[in-house]
Amino acid sequence: MVLSNLVNQLEESVTLAASARAKTLKAQGRDILMLTLGEPDFKTPENIAAAATAAIASGKTSFYTQAGGLPELKAAVSSYFESFYGYGLAQNEVVVTVGAKFALYAFFASVLNQDDEVIIPTPYWVSYADQVKMVGGRPVFSVGTQETDFKVTVAQLNALKTDKTRVLLLNSPSNPTGMIYTAAELTEIGNWAVAHDVLILADDIYGRLVYNGNDFTPISTLSDAIKAQTIIINGVSKTYAMTGWRIGFAVGDPEIIGAMSKIASQTTSNPSAVAQYAAIEALTGDQATVETMRLAFEKRLNTILPLINEVPGFEAIKPQGAFYLFPKVAKAMEMKGFSDITAFCDDILEETGVAVVTGAGFGAPENLRLSYATDIETLLTAVKHLKAYMEK
């Protein structure tokens, strides 16, 4: 069987691969502690589930909706932006998609031609680079290190820019690092993008999950010029514990949003109708459960971080948002005789039953990612196993 060049150049998602391997071992009877997927362990809030049930009972979920999303949901997105970004949106500035991941793909497919370049700061979420490749673009990596809080500077961007640079991707708070760019840092980066006519793709999916007094600044709020240059990706999965509902959205320039809607119409058709009605309630209904979950994540972070740093060879800086730790484990690898981060993570799984994700897929070959979006008992047990493994 001959597969396409497109498929042959793609890498498997390391997060999904790690989860699948752990689930296989669990099915074999192993006691596995899952710290792999970025998925809240909370159920979708009751008010959201009730709205979905009511929509089903009414019969209005039985039919296709507009490919780019229900007008009522677009209005809910606008209301959400008024509350959390300080400005509203017209209907033609919003597209609703089958998850935020598809919004990212539709954006790349809408703006990139063959060999156009996208600057991606590292460490980066695993699907960014391969999605760029899928539409013929070329990912260009700007390296952020643990010593610089995993952030990049305008000087680094200048060194990478060419006449093929089309997009700068920003994910703040970041998956996998949890770090947040300050308003001053974003203003400098945003002004650079405007000056060089580089589109900003702002992945804001973790913007409501910020801890310990830190602030999330949406780059699109810093000036009218930066806003005009920015497409924002967001969704309901992380903030509202709705990963399975698959509702994302993008907002920004109507021409780009219209192109993304066209791509959706020829690929996914419309997002699930019942999920769209649930998302309306998520964005416009009672927000108390968001704070309840945020506080739980914050408590887990503050509990688990100092314990991770007691594991021999593990060095983690404190995340400001999202729900991941991304410790540097170069010393730990050396202590255990490993030179490859993926092999090291595989050995941890086999020896301890703790499932973590290799940093290789995030562009960070000396780090691993573990999610604290799970219960505190699991986290404490996992750290205990990791410490015993390293002390053996």
mmCIF file of C-alpha atoms in Angstrom:
data_model
loop_
_atom_site.group_PDB
_atom_site.id
_atom_site.type_symbol
_atom_site.label_atom_id
_atom_site.label_comp_id
_atom_site.label_asym_id
_atom_site.label_seq_id
_atom_site.Cartn_x
_atom_site.Cartn_y
_atom_site.Cartn_z
ATOM 1 C CA MET A 1 0.000 0.000 0.000
ATOM 2 C CA VAL A 2 1.391 3.401 -1.028
ATOM 3 C CA LEU A 3 0.429 6.277 1.246
ATOM 4 C CA SER A 4 0.536 9.947 0.381
ATOM 5 C CA ASN A 5 3.590 12.100 0.888
ATOM 6 C CA LEU A 6 1.450 14.231 3.188
ATOM 7 C CA VAL A 7 0.780 11.372 5.597
ATOM 8 C CA ASN A 8 4.323 10.071 5.405
ATOM 9 C CA GLN A 9 5.779 13.374 6.597
ATOM 10 C CA LEU A 10 3.451 13.666 9.612
ATOM 11 C CA GLU A 11 4.474 12.751 13.133
ATOM 12 C CA GLU A 12 2.057 11.006 15.464
ATOM 13 C CA SER A 13 0.793 13.237 18.276
ATOM 14 C CA VAL A 14 3.071 12.421 21.214
ATOM 15 C CA THR A 15 0.363 13.231 23.739
ATOM 16 C CA LEU A 16 -2.127 10.854 22.151
ATOM 17 C CA ALA A 17 0.561 8.213 21.633
ATOM 18 C CA ALA A 18 1.586 8.375 25.295
ATOM 19 C CA SER A 19 -2.026 8.132 26.374
ATOM 20 C CA ALA A 20 -2.676 5.180 24.076
ATOM 21 C CA ARG A 21 0.384 3.299 25.375
ATOM 22 C CA ALA A 22 -0.661 3.900 28.963
ATOM 23 C CA LYS A 23 -4.213 2.749 28.266
ATOM 24 C CA THR A 24 -2.886 -0.435 26.648
ATOM 25 C CA LEU A 25 -0.879 -1.251 29.771
ATOM 26 C CA LYS A 26 -3.891 -0.445 31.937
ATOM 27 C CA ALA A 27 -6.027 -2.843 29.890
ATOM 28 C CA GLN A 28 -3.396 -5.513 30.590
ATOM 29 C CA GLY A 29 -3.991 -5.089 34.303
ATOM 30 C CA ARG A 30 -1.167 -2.660 35.133
ATOM 31 C CA ASP A 31 -1.801 0.071 37.691
ATOM 32 C CA ILE A 32 -1.193 3.162 35.551
ATOM 33 C CA LEU A 33 -1.195 6.770 36.763
ATOM 34 C CA MET A 34 -2.231 8.923 33.797
ATOM 35 C CA LEU A 35 -0.549 12.320 33.617
ATOM 36 C CA THR A 36 -0.640 12.598 29.840
ATOM 37 C CA LEU A 37 -3.647 14.348 28.343
ATOM 38 C CA GLY A 38 -4.563 17.997 28.804
ATOM 39 C CA GLU A 39 -8.065 17.158 29.922
ATOM 40 C CA PRO A 40 -9.777 18.443 33.076
ATOM 41 C CA ASP A 41 -10.889 15.619 35.374
ATOM 42 C CA PHE A 42 -14.118 17.467 36.149
ATOM 43 C CA LYS A 43 -17.459 16.646 34.583
ATOM 44 C CA THR A 44 -19.033 19.257 32.343
ATOM 45 C CA PRO A 45 -20.976 21.615 34.658
ATOM 46 C CA GLU A 46 -24.626 20.715 35.206
ATOM 47 C CA ASN A 47 -26.058 23.923 33.740
ATOM 48 C CA ILE A 48 -24.261 23.224 30.472
ATOM 49 C CA ALA A 49 -25.376 19.585 30.344
ATOM 50 C CA ALA A 50 -28.948 20.672 31.119
ATOM 51 C CA ALA A 51 -28.913 23.147 28.233
ATOM 52 C CA ALA A 52 -27.814 20.351 25.902
ATOM 53 C CA THR A 53 -30.590 18.060 27.173
ATOM 54 C CA ALA A 54 -33.174 20.804 26.718
ATOM 55 C CA ALA A 55 -31.967 21.454 23.179
ATOM 56 C CA ILE A 56 -32.332 17.745 22.343
ATOM 57 C CA ALA A 57 -35.830 17.655 23.832
ATOM 58 C CA SER A 58 -36.864 20.644 21.751
ATOM 59 C CA GLY A 59 -35.912 18.860 18.523
ATOM 60 C CA LYS A 60 -33.688 21.665 17.283
ATOM 61 C CA THR A 61 -30.504 19.559 17.477
ATOM 62 C CA SER A 62 -31.743 17.141 14.808
ATOM 63 C CA PHE A 63 -30.698 19.228 11.838
ATOM 64 C CA TYR A 64 -27.700 20.778 10.121
ATOM 65 C CA THR A 65 -26.669 24.255 11.239
ATOM 66 C CA GLN A 66 -24.667 26.841 9.338
ATOM 67 C CA ALA A 67 -21.189 25.500 8.573
ATOM 68 C CA GLY A 68 -19.570 28.340 10.477
ATOM 69 C CA GLY A 69 -21.762 27.959 13.539
ATOM 70 C CA LEU A 70 -25.166 28.953 14.876
ATOM 71 C CA PRO A 71 -25.840 32.708 14.825
ATOM 72 C CA GLU A 72 -26.858 32.377 18.486
ATOM 73 C CA LEU A 73 -23.487 30.862 19.337
ATOM 74 C CA LYS A 74 -21.638 33.557 17.427
ATOM 75 C CA ALA A 75 -23.578 36.101 19.480
ATOM 76 C CA ALA A 76 -22.544 34.213 22.631
ATOM 77 C CA VAL A 77 -18.900 34.401 21.529
ATOM 78 C CA SER A 78 -19.311 38.153 21.047
ATOM 79 C CA SER A 79 -20.809 38.459 24.534
ATOM 80 C CA TYR A 80 -17.903 36.437 25.941
ATOM 81 C CA PHE A 81 -15.406 38.752 24.236
ATOM 82 C CA GLU A 82 -17.168 41.799 25.626
ATOM 83 C CA SER A 83 -16.778 40.331 29.121
ATOM 84 C CA PHE A 84 -13.199 39.063 28.927
ATOM 85 C CA TYR A 85 -11.559 41.020 26.089
ATOM 86 C CA GLY A 86 -13.390 44.316 26.339
ATOM 87 C CA TYR A 87 -14.785 44.404 22.825
ATOM 88 C CA GLY A 88 -17.606 42.747 20.892
ATOM 89 C CA LEU A 89 -17.669 41.067 17.504
ATOM 90 C CA ALA A 90 -19.767 41.110 14.357
ATOM 91 C CA GLN A 91 -21.179 37.803 13.087
ATOM 92 C CA ASN A 92 -18.714 37.758 10.182
ATOM 93 C CA GLU A 93 -15.793 38.008 12.613
ATOM 94 C CA VAL A 94 -16.563 34.610 14.217
ATOM 95 C CA VAL A 95 -16.351 31.033 12.971
ATOM 96 C CA VAL A 96 -17.297 28.055 15.153
ATOM 97 C CA THR A 97 -15.359 24.858 14.500
ATOM 98 C CA VAL A 98 -15.146 21.199 15.468
ATOM 99 C CA GLY A 99 -12.748 21.868 18.310
ATOM 100 C CA ALA A 100 -10.039 24.524 18.524
ATOM 101 C CA LYS A 101 -7.630 22.140 16.803
ATOM 102 C CA PHE A 102 -9.632 22.326 13.575
ATOM 103 C CA ALA A 103 -9.795 26.113 13.891
ATOM 104 C CA LEU A 104 -5.989 26.121 13.822
ATOM 105 C CA TYR A 105 -5.898 23.904 10.746
ATOM 106 C CA ALA A 106 -8.539 25.970 8.931
ATOM 107 C CA PHE A 107 -6.544 29.124 9.646
ATOM 108 C CA PHE A 108 -3.328 27.691 8.233
ATOM 109 C CA ALA A 109 -5.186 26.381 5.190
ATOM 110 C CA SER A 110 -6.730 29.820 4.664
ATOM 111 C CA VAL A 111 -3.580 31.959 4.755
ATOM 112 C CA LEU A 112 -0.574 29.814 3.790
ATOM 113 C CA ASN A 113 0.708 29.057 0.314
ATOM 114 C CA GLN A 114 3.466 26.599 -0.574
ATOM 115 C CA ASP A 115 6.625 27.253 1.494
ATOM 116 C CA ASP A 116 5.160 30.182 3.407
ATOM 117 C CA GLU A 117 6.754 30.303 6.846
ATOM 118 C CA VAL A 118 5.203 30.280 10.318
ATOM 119 C CA ILE A 119 7.400 31.270 13.252
ATOM 120 C CA ILE A 120 6.612 28.984 16.187
ATOM 121 C CA PRO A 121 8.227 29.645 19.584
ATOM 122 C CA THR A 122 9.430 26.482 21.304
ATOM 123 C CA PRO A 123 8.412 24.583 23.348
ATOM 124 C CA TYR A 124 5.216 24.361 21.304
ATOM 125 C CA TRP A 125 2.003 22.359 21.310
ATOM 126 C CA VAL A 126 2.559 19.165 19.371
ATOM 127 C CA SER A 127 0.165 19.759 16.445
ATOM 128 C CA TYR A 128 1.245 23.242 15.360
ATOM 129 C CA ALA A 129 4.180 22.246 13.184
ATOM 130 C CA ASP A 130 2.507 19.302 11.479
ATOM 131 C CA GLN A 131 -0.598 21.329 10.682
ATOM 132 C CA VAL A 132 1.596 23.928 8.987
ATOM 133 C CA LYS A 133 3.249 21.157 6.972
ATOM 134 C CA MET A 134 -0.133 19.674 6.021
ATOM 135 C CA VAL A 135 -1.017 22.765 4.005
ATOM 136 C CA GLY A 136 2.418 23.157 2.405
ATOM 137 C CA GLY A 137 3.833 25.698 4.830
ATOM 138 C CA ARG A 138 7.136 25.567 6.658
ATOM 139 C CA PRO A 139 7.439 25.802 10.454
ATOM 140 C CA VAL A 140 10.368 27.893 11.663
ATOM 141 C CA PHE A 141 11.251 27.510 15.331
ATOM 142 C CA SER A 142 12.296 30.278 17.698
ATOM 143 C CA VAL A 143 13.801 28.628 20.750
ATOM 144 C CA GLY A 144 12.692 29.548 24.246
ATOM 145 C CA THR A 145 14.600 27.918 27.084
ATOM 146 C CA GLN A 146 13.903 27.231 30.725
ATOM 147 C CA GLU A 147 16.485 29.880 31.572
ATOM 148 C CA THR A 148 14.403 32.530 29.725
ATOM 149 C CA ASP A 149 11.055 31.287 31.111
ATOM 150 C CA PHE A 150 10.415 29.612 27.735
ATOM 151 C CA LYS A 151 9.774 32.976 26.055
ATOM 152 C CA VAL A 152 11.190 34.475 22.869
ATOM 153 C CA THR A 153 12.137 38.051 22.031
ATOM 154 C CA VAL A 154 11.765 40.429 19.112
ATOM 155 C CA ALA A 155 15.489 40.091 18.505
ATOM 156 C CA GLN A 156 14.997 36.350 17.974
ATOM 157 C CA LEU A 157 12.047 36.984 15.652
ATOM 158 C CA ASN A 158 14.081 39.465 13.617
ATOM 159 C CA ALA A 159 16.811 36.866 13.169
ATOM 160 C CA LEU A 160 14.308 34.390 11.715
ATOM 161 C CA LYS A 161 12.151 36.644 9.547
ATOM 162 C CA THR A 162 12.399 36.253 5.787
ATOM 163 C CA ASP A 163 10.320 37.437 2.849
ATOM 164 C CA LYS A 164 8.354 34.182 3.246
ATOM 165 C CA THR A 165 7.338 34.829 6.872
ATOM 166 C CA ARG A 166 3.565 34.956 6.967
ATOM 167 C CA VAL A 167 2.477 34.095 10.532
ATOM 168 C CA LEU A 168 3.761 34.339 14.094
ATOM 169 C CA LEU A 169 2.116 31.853 16.443
ATOM 170 C CA LEU A 170 1.676 32.814 20.104
ATOM 171 C CA ASN A 171 0.277 30.488 22.786
ATOM 172 C CA SER A 172 -0.010 32.260 26.131
ATOM 173 C CA PRO A 173 -0.581 30.705 28.634
ATOM 174 C CA SER A 174 1.470 28.023 26.969
ATOM 175 C CA ASN A 175 0.974 24.334 26.481
ATOM 176 C CA PRO A 176 3.314 22.741 27.583
ATOM 177 C CA THR A 177 5.087 25.299 29.804
ATOM 178 C CA GLY A 178 2.244 27.277 31.386
ATOM 179 C CA MET A 179 4.186 30.509 30.974
ATOM 180 C CA ILE A 180 2.479 33.827 30.159
ATOM 181 C CA TYR A 181 3.832 36.756 28.160
ATOM 182 C CA THR A 182 3.430 40.105 29.905
ATOM 183 C CA ALA A 183 1.548 43.019 28.367
ATOM 184 C CA ALA A 184 4.856 44.801 27.728
ATOM 185 C CA GLU A 185 6.367 41.766 26.021
ATOM 186 C CA LEU A 186 3.249 41.277 23.900
ATOM 187 C CA THR A 187 3.145 44.955 22.926
ATOM 188 C CA GLU A 188 6.702 44.770 21.616
ATOM 189 C CA ILE A 189 5.978 41.543 19.726
ATOM 190 C CA GLY A 190 2.658 42.843 18.402
ATOM 191 C CA ASN A 191 4.203 46.068 17.131
ATOM 192 C CA TRP A 192 6.930 44.015 15.427
ATOM 193 C CA ALA A 193 4.271 41.923 13.655
ATOM 194 C CA VAL A 194 2.392 45.016 12.516
ATOM 195 C CA ALA A 195 5.566 46.684 11.252
ATOM 196 C CA HIS A 196 6.493 43.608 9.223
ATOM 197 C CA ASP A 197 2.928 42.721 8.114
ATOM 198 C CA VAL A 198 3.098 39.331 9.841
ATOM 199 C CA LEU A 199 -0.195 37.807 10.944
ATOM 200 C CA ILE A 200 -0.466 36.899 14.632
ATOM 201 C CA LEU A 201 -2.197 33.633 15.468
ATOM 202 C CA ALA A 202 -3.047 33.887 19.169
ATOM 203 C CA ASP A 203 -3.980 30.561 20.750
ATOM 204 C CA ASP A 204 -5.800 31.773 23.886
ATOM 205 C CA ILE A 205 -7.336 28.432 24.886
ATOM 206 C CA TYR A 206 -5.882 28.582 28.443
ATOM 207 C CA GLY A 207 -6.583 32.282 29.036
ATOM 208 C CA ARG A 208 -9.020 31.691 31.913
ATOM 209 C CA LEU A 209 -6.740 29.181 33.684
ATOM 210 C CA VAL A 210 -4.247 31.500 35.383
ATOM 211 C CA TYR A 211 -2.929 31.145 38.944
ATOM 212 C CA ASN A 212 -1.331 32.814 41.938
ATOM 213 C CA GLY A 213 -2.144 36.395 41.021
ATOM 214 C CA ASN A 214 -0.763 36.254 37.501
ATOM 215 C CA ASP A 215 -2.607 38.022 34.684
ATOM 216 C CA PHE A 216 -3.454 36.936 31.142
ATOM 217 C CA THR A 217 -3.322 39.759 28.605
ATOM 218 C CA PRO A 218 -4.917 39.030 25.213
ATOM 219 C CA ILE A 219 -2.587 40.457 22.597
ATOM 220 C CA SER A 220 -5.585 41.633 20.559
ATOM 221 C CA THR A 221 -6.492 44.152 23.309
ATOM 222 C CA LEU A 222 -3.233 46.106 23.154
ATOM 223 C CA SER A 223 -3.952 48.343 20.145
ATOM 224 C CA ASP A 224 -6.275 48.589 17.173
ATOM 225 C CA ALA A 225 -3.384 47.887 14.817
ATOM 226 C CA ILE A 226 -2.369 44.717 16.683
ATOM 227 C CA LYS A 227 -5.996 43.603 16.900
ATOM 228 C CA ALA A 228 -6.395 43.979 13.128
ATOM 229 C CA GLN A 229 -3.314 41.796 12.614
ATOM 230 C CA THR A 230 -4.519 39.031 14.977
ATOM 231 C CA ILE A 231 -6.668 35.935 14.622
ATOM 232 C CA ILE A 232 -7.636 34.473 17.998
ATOM 233 C CA ILE A 233 -8.249 30.773 18.589
ATOM 234 C CA ASN A 234 -10.261 29.706 21.620
ATOM 235 C CA GLY A 235 -12.897 27.207 22.680
ATOM 236 C CA VAL A 236 -14.827 25.676 25.548
ATOM 237 C CA SER A 237 -12.779 22.511 26.140
ATOM 238 C CA LYS A 238 -10.356 23.578 28.870
ATOM 239 C CA THR A 239 -12.204 26.350 30.692
ATOM 240 C CA TYR A 240 -15.533 24.507 30.915
ATOM 241 C CA ALA A 241 -14.372 20.856 31.099
ATOM 242 C CA MET A 242 -15.895 20.175 27.672
ATOM 243 C CA THR A 243 -13.108 18.373 25.808
ATOM 244 C CA GLY A 244 -15.508 15.758 24.452
ATOM 245 C CA TRP A 245 -17.996 18.282 23.077
ATOM 246 C CA ARG A 246 -15.552 19.520 20.393
ATOM 247 C CA ILE A 247 -16.413 23.190 20.073
ATOM 248 C CA GLY A 248 -13.761 25.746 19.213
ATOM 249 C CA PHE A 249 -13.945 29.145 17.593
ATOM 250 C CA ALA A 250 -11.792 31.704 15.827
ATOM 251 C CA VAL A 251 -12.311 35.455 15.659
ATOM 252 C CA GLY A 252 -10.712 38.214 13.645
ATOM 253 C CA ASP A 253 -10.543 39.651 10.154
ATOM 254 C CA PRO A 254 -13.781 38.854 8.278
ATOM 255 C CA GLU A 255 -11.966 37.821 5.098
ATOM 256 C CA ILE A 256 -9.880 35.208 6.913
ATOM 257 C CA ILE A 257 -12.854 34.082 8.999
ATOM 258 C CA GLY A 258 -14.900 33.706 5.810
ATOM 259 C CA ALA A 259 -12.164 31.578 4.267
ATOM 260 C CA MET A 260 -12.086 29.379 7.355
ATOM 261 C CA SER A 261 -15.864 28.958 7.155
ATOM 262 C CA LYS A 262 -15.519 27.914 3.510
ATOM 263 C CA ILE A 263 -12.968 25.246 4.475
ATOM 264 C CA ALA A 264 -15.276 23.988 7.233
ATOM 265 C CA SER A 265 -18.168 23.758 4.756
ATOM 266 C CA GLN A 266 -16.125 21.421 2.540
ATOM 267 C CA THR A 267 -14.678 19.283 5.351
ATOM 268 C CA THR A 268 -16.541 18.986 8.647
ATOM 269 C CA SER A 269 -19.845 20.630 7.651
ATOM 270 C CA ASN A 270 -21.218 22.089 10.877
ATOM 271 C CA PRO A 271 -20.061 21.347 14.414
ATOM 272 C CA SER A 272 -22.422 19.112 16.385
ATOM 273 C CA ALA A 273 -25.680 20.996 16.925
ATOM 274 C CA VAL A 274 -26.195 19.786 20.489
ATOM 275 C CA ALA A 275 -22.632 20.762 21.407
ATOM 276 C CA GLN A 276 -23.218 24.249 20.010
ATOM 277 C CA TYR A 277 -26.261 24.744 22.229
ATOM 278 C CA ALA A 278 -24.237 23.533 25.199
ATOM 279 C CA ALA A 279 -21.495 26.023 24.300
ATOM 280 C CA ILE A 280 -23.986 28.901 24.281
ATOM 281 C CA GLU A 281 -24.798 28.133 27.909
ATOM 282 C CA ALA A 282 -21.103 27.722 28.739
ATOM 283 C CA LEU A 283 -20.198 31.153 27.389
ATOM 284 C CA THR A 284 -23.227 33.081 28.653
ATOM 285 C CA GLY A 285 -24.402 31.141 31.721
ATOM 286 C CA ASP A 286 -23.229 30.991 35.322
ATOM 287 C CA GLN A 287 -19.417 31.142 35.459
ATOM 288 C CA ALA A 288 -19.038 30.010 39.097
ATOM 289 C CA THR A 289 -17.861 26.511 38.176
ATOM 290 C CA VAL A 290 -14.992 28.002 36.137
ATOM 291 C CA GLU A 291 -13.584 29.574 39.284
ATOM 292 C CA THR A 292 -14.139 26.374 41.278
ATOM 293 C CA MET A 293 -12.082 24.397 38.768
ATOM 294 C CA ARG A 294 -9.443 27.120 38.473
ATOM 295 C CA LEU A 295 -8.920 27.143 42.222
ATOM 296 C CA ALA A 296 -8.589 23.350 42.243
ATOM 297 C CA PHE A 297 -5.906 23.476 39.539
ATOM 298 C CA GLU A 298 -4.104 26.239 41.422
ATOM 299 C CA LYS A 299 -4.076 24.179 44.623
ATOM 300 C CA ARG A 300 -2.715 21.149 42.758
ATOM 301 C CA LEU A 301 0.020 23.248 41.159
ATOM 302 C CA ASN A 302 1.097 24.733 44.467
ATOM 303 C CA THR A 303 1.088 21.311 46.112
ATOM 304 C CA ILE A 304 2.846 19.315 43.430
ATOM 305 C CA LEU A 305 5.529 21.716 42.163
ATOM 306 C CA PRO A 306 7.795 21.629 45.246
ATOM 307 C CA LEU A 307 7.456 17.838 45.385
ATOM 308 C CA ILE A 308 8.481 17.456 41.743
ATOM 309 C CA ASN A 309 11.559 19.542 42.457
ATOM 310 C CA GLU A 310 12.479 17.075 45.211
ATOM 311 C CA VAL A 311 12.730 14.283 42.618
ATOM 312 C CA PRO A 312 16.442 13.819 41.907
ATOM 313 C CA GLY A 313 17.400 15.326 38.552
ATOM 314 C CA PHE A 314 14.052 17.094 38.010
ATOM 315 C CA GLU A 315 14.113 20.915 37.666
ATOM 316 C CA ALA A 316 10.783 22.678 37.147
ATOM 317 C CA ILE A 317 9.990 26.386 37.093
ATOM 318 C CA LYS A 318 6.571 27.508 38.297
ATOM 319 C CA PRO A 319 3.909 27.749 35.576
ATOM 320 C CA GLN A 320 1.607 30.754 35.597
ATOM 321 C CA GLY A 321 -1.321 29.139 33.804
ATOM 322 C CA ALA A 322 -2.693 26.101 31.909
ATOM 323 C CA PHE A 323 -2.336 22.798 33.848
ATOM 324 C CA TYR A 324 1.052 21.306 33.040
ATOM 325 C CA LEU A 325 4.471 20.989 34.614
ATOM 326 C CA PHE A 326 7.367 20.861 32.172
ATOM 327 C CA PRO A 327 10.454 19.943 34.185
ATOM 328 C CA LYS A 328 13.918 19.841 32.703
ATOM 329 C CA VAL A 329 15.201 16.295 33.290
ATOM 330 C CA ALA A 330 18.631 16.327 31.636
ATOM 331 C CA LYS A 331 20.298 15.474 34.961
ATOM 332 C CA ALA A 332 17.774 12.730 35.661
ATOM 333 C CA MET A 333 18.378 11.187 32.241
ATOM 334 C CA GLU A 334 22.116 11.192 32.843
ATOM 335 C CA MET A 335 21.659 9.595 36.261
ATOM 336 C CA LYS A 336 19.613 6.765 34.742
ATOM 337 C CA GLY A 337 21.835 6.307 31.695
ATOM 338 C CA PHE A 338 19.548 7.755 29.016
ATOM 339 C CA SER A 339 20.392 10.169 26.218
ATOM 340 C CA ASP A 340 16.936 10.126 24.568
ATOM 341 C CA ILE A 341 13.978 11.771 26.321
ATOM 342 C CA THR A 342 11.386 9.508 24.716
ATOM 343 C CA ALA A 343 13.190 6.359 25.815
ATOM 344 C CA PHE A 344 13.461 7.856 29.294
ATOM 345 C CA CYS A 345 9.695 8.503 29.451
ATOM 346 C CA ASP A 346 9.017 4.960 28.193
ATOM 347 C CA ASP A 347 11.200 3.548 30.950
ATOM 348 C CA ILE A 348 9.405 5.631 33.567
ATOM 349 C CA LEU A 349 6.100 4.181 32.374
ATOM 350 C CA GLU A 350 7.337 0.596 32.383
ATOM 351 C CA GLU A 351 9.115 0.828 35.739
ATOM 352 C CA THR A 352 6.744 3.040 37.732
ATOM 353 C CA GLY A 353 3.372 3.024 35.968
ATOM 354 C CA VAL A 354 3.504 6.823 35.708
ATOM 355 C CA ALA A 355 2.512 7.975 32.232
ATOM 356 C CA VAL A 356 4.132 11.268 31.188
ATOM 357 C CA VAL A 357 4.754 12.808 27.763
ATOM 358 C CA THR A 358 8.123 13.138 26.069
ATOM 359 C CA GLY A 359 9.303 16.675 25.438
ATOM 360 C CA ALA A 360 10.558 15.655 21.997
ATOM 361 C CA GLY A 361 7.193 16.361 20.387
ATOM 362 C CA PHE A 362 7.173 19.839 21.940
ATOM 363 C CA GLY A 363 10.609 20.734 20.594
ATOM 364 C CA ALA A 364 12.248 20.285 24.011
ATOM 365 C CA PRO A 365 14.454 17.159 24.136
ATOM 366 C CA GLU A 366 15.505 17.717 27.778
ATOM 367 C CA ASN A 367 12.014 18.094 29.234
ATOM 368 C CA LEU A 368 8.934 16.007 29.877
ATOM 369 C CA ARG A 369 5.350 17.104 30.387
ATOM 370 C CA LEU A 370 3.006 15.971 33.084
ATOM 371 C CA SER A 371 -0.547 17.185 33.492
ATOM 372 C CA TYR A 372 -1.924 18.151 36.892
ATOM 373 C CA ALA A 373 -5.479 18.125 35.525
ATOM 374 C CA THR A 374 -6.154 15.052 37.622
ATOM 375 C CA ASP A 375 -6.953 14.364 41.271
ATOM 376 C CA ILE A 376 -4.428 15.217 43.966
ATOM 377 C CA GLU A 377 -4.181 11.627 45.210
ATOM 378 C CA THR A 378 -3.034 10.451 41.775
ATOM 379 C CA LEU A 379 -0.535 13.307 41.573
ATOM 380 C CA LEU A 380 0.946 12.618 44.998
ATOM 381 C CA THR A 381 1.255 8.903 44.281
ATOM 382 C CA ALA A 382 2.858 9.599 40.890
ATOM 383 C CA VAL A 383 5.490 11.888 42.404
ATOM 384 C CA LYS A 384 6.231 9.303 45.083
ATOM 385 C CA HIS A 385 6.803 6.688 42.359
ATOM 386 C CA LEU A 386 9.022 9.059 40.364
ATOM 387 C CA LYS A 387 11.141 9.826 43.401
ATOM 388 C CA ALA A 388 11.544 6.126 44.228
ATOM 389 C CA TYR A 389 12.483 5.421 40.594
ATOM 390 C CA MET A 390 15.190 8.079 40.593
ATOM 391 C CA GLU A 391 16.551 7.008 43.989
ATOM 392 C CA LYS A 392 16.781 3.350 43.004
#
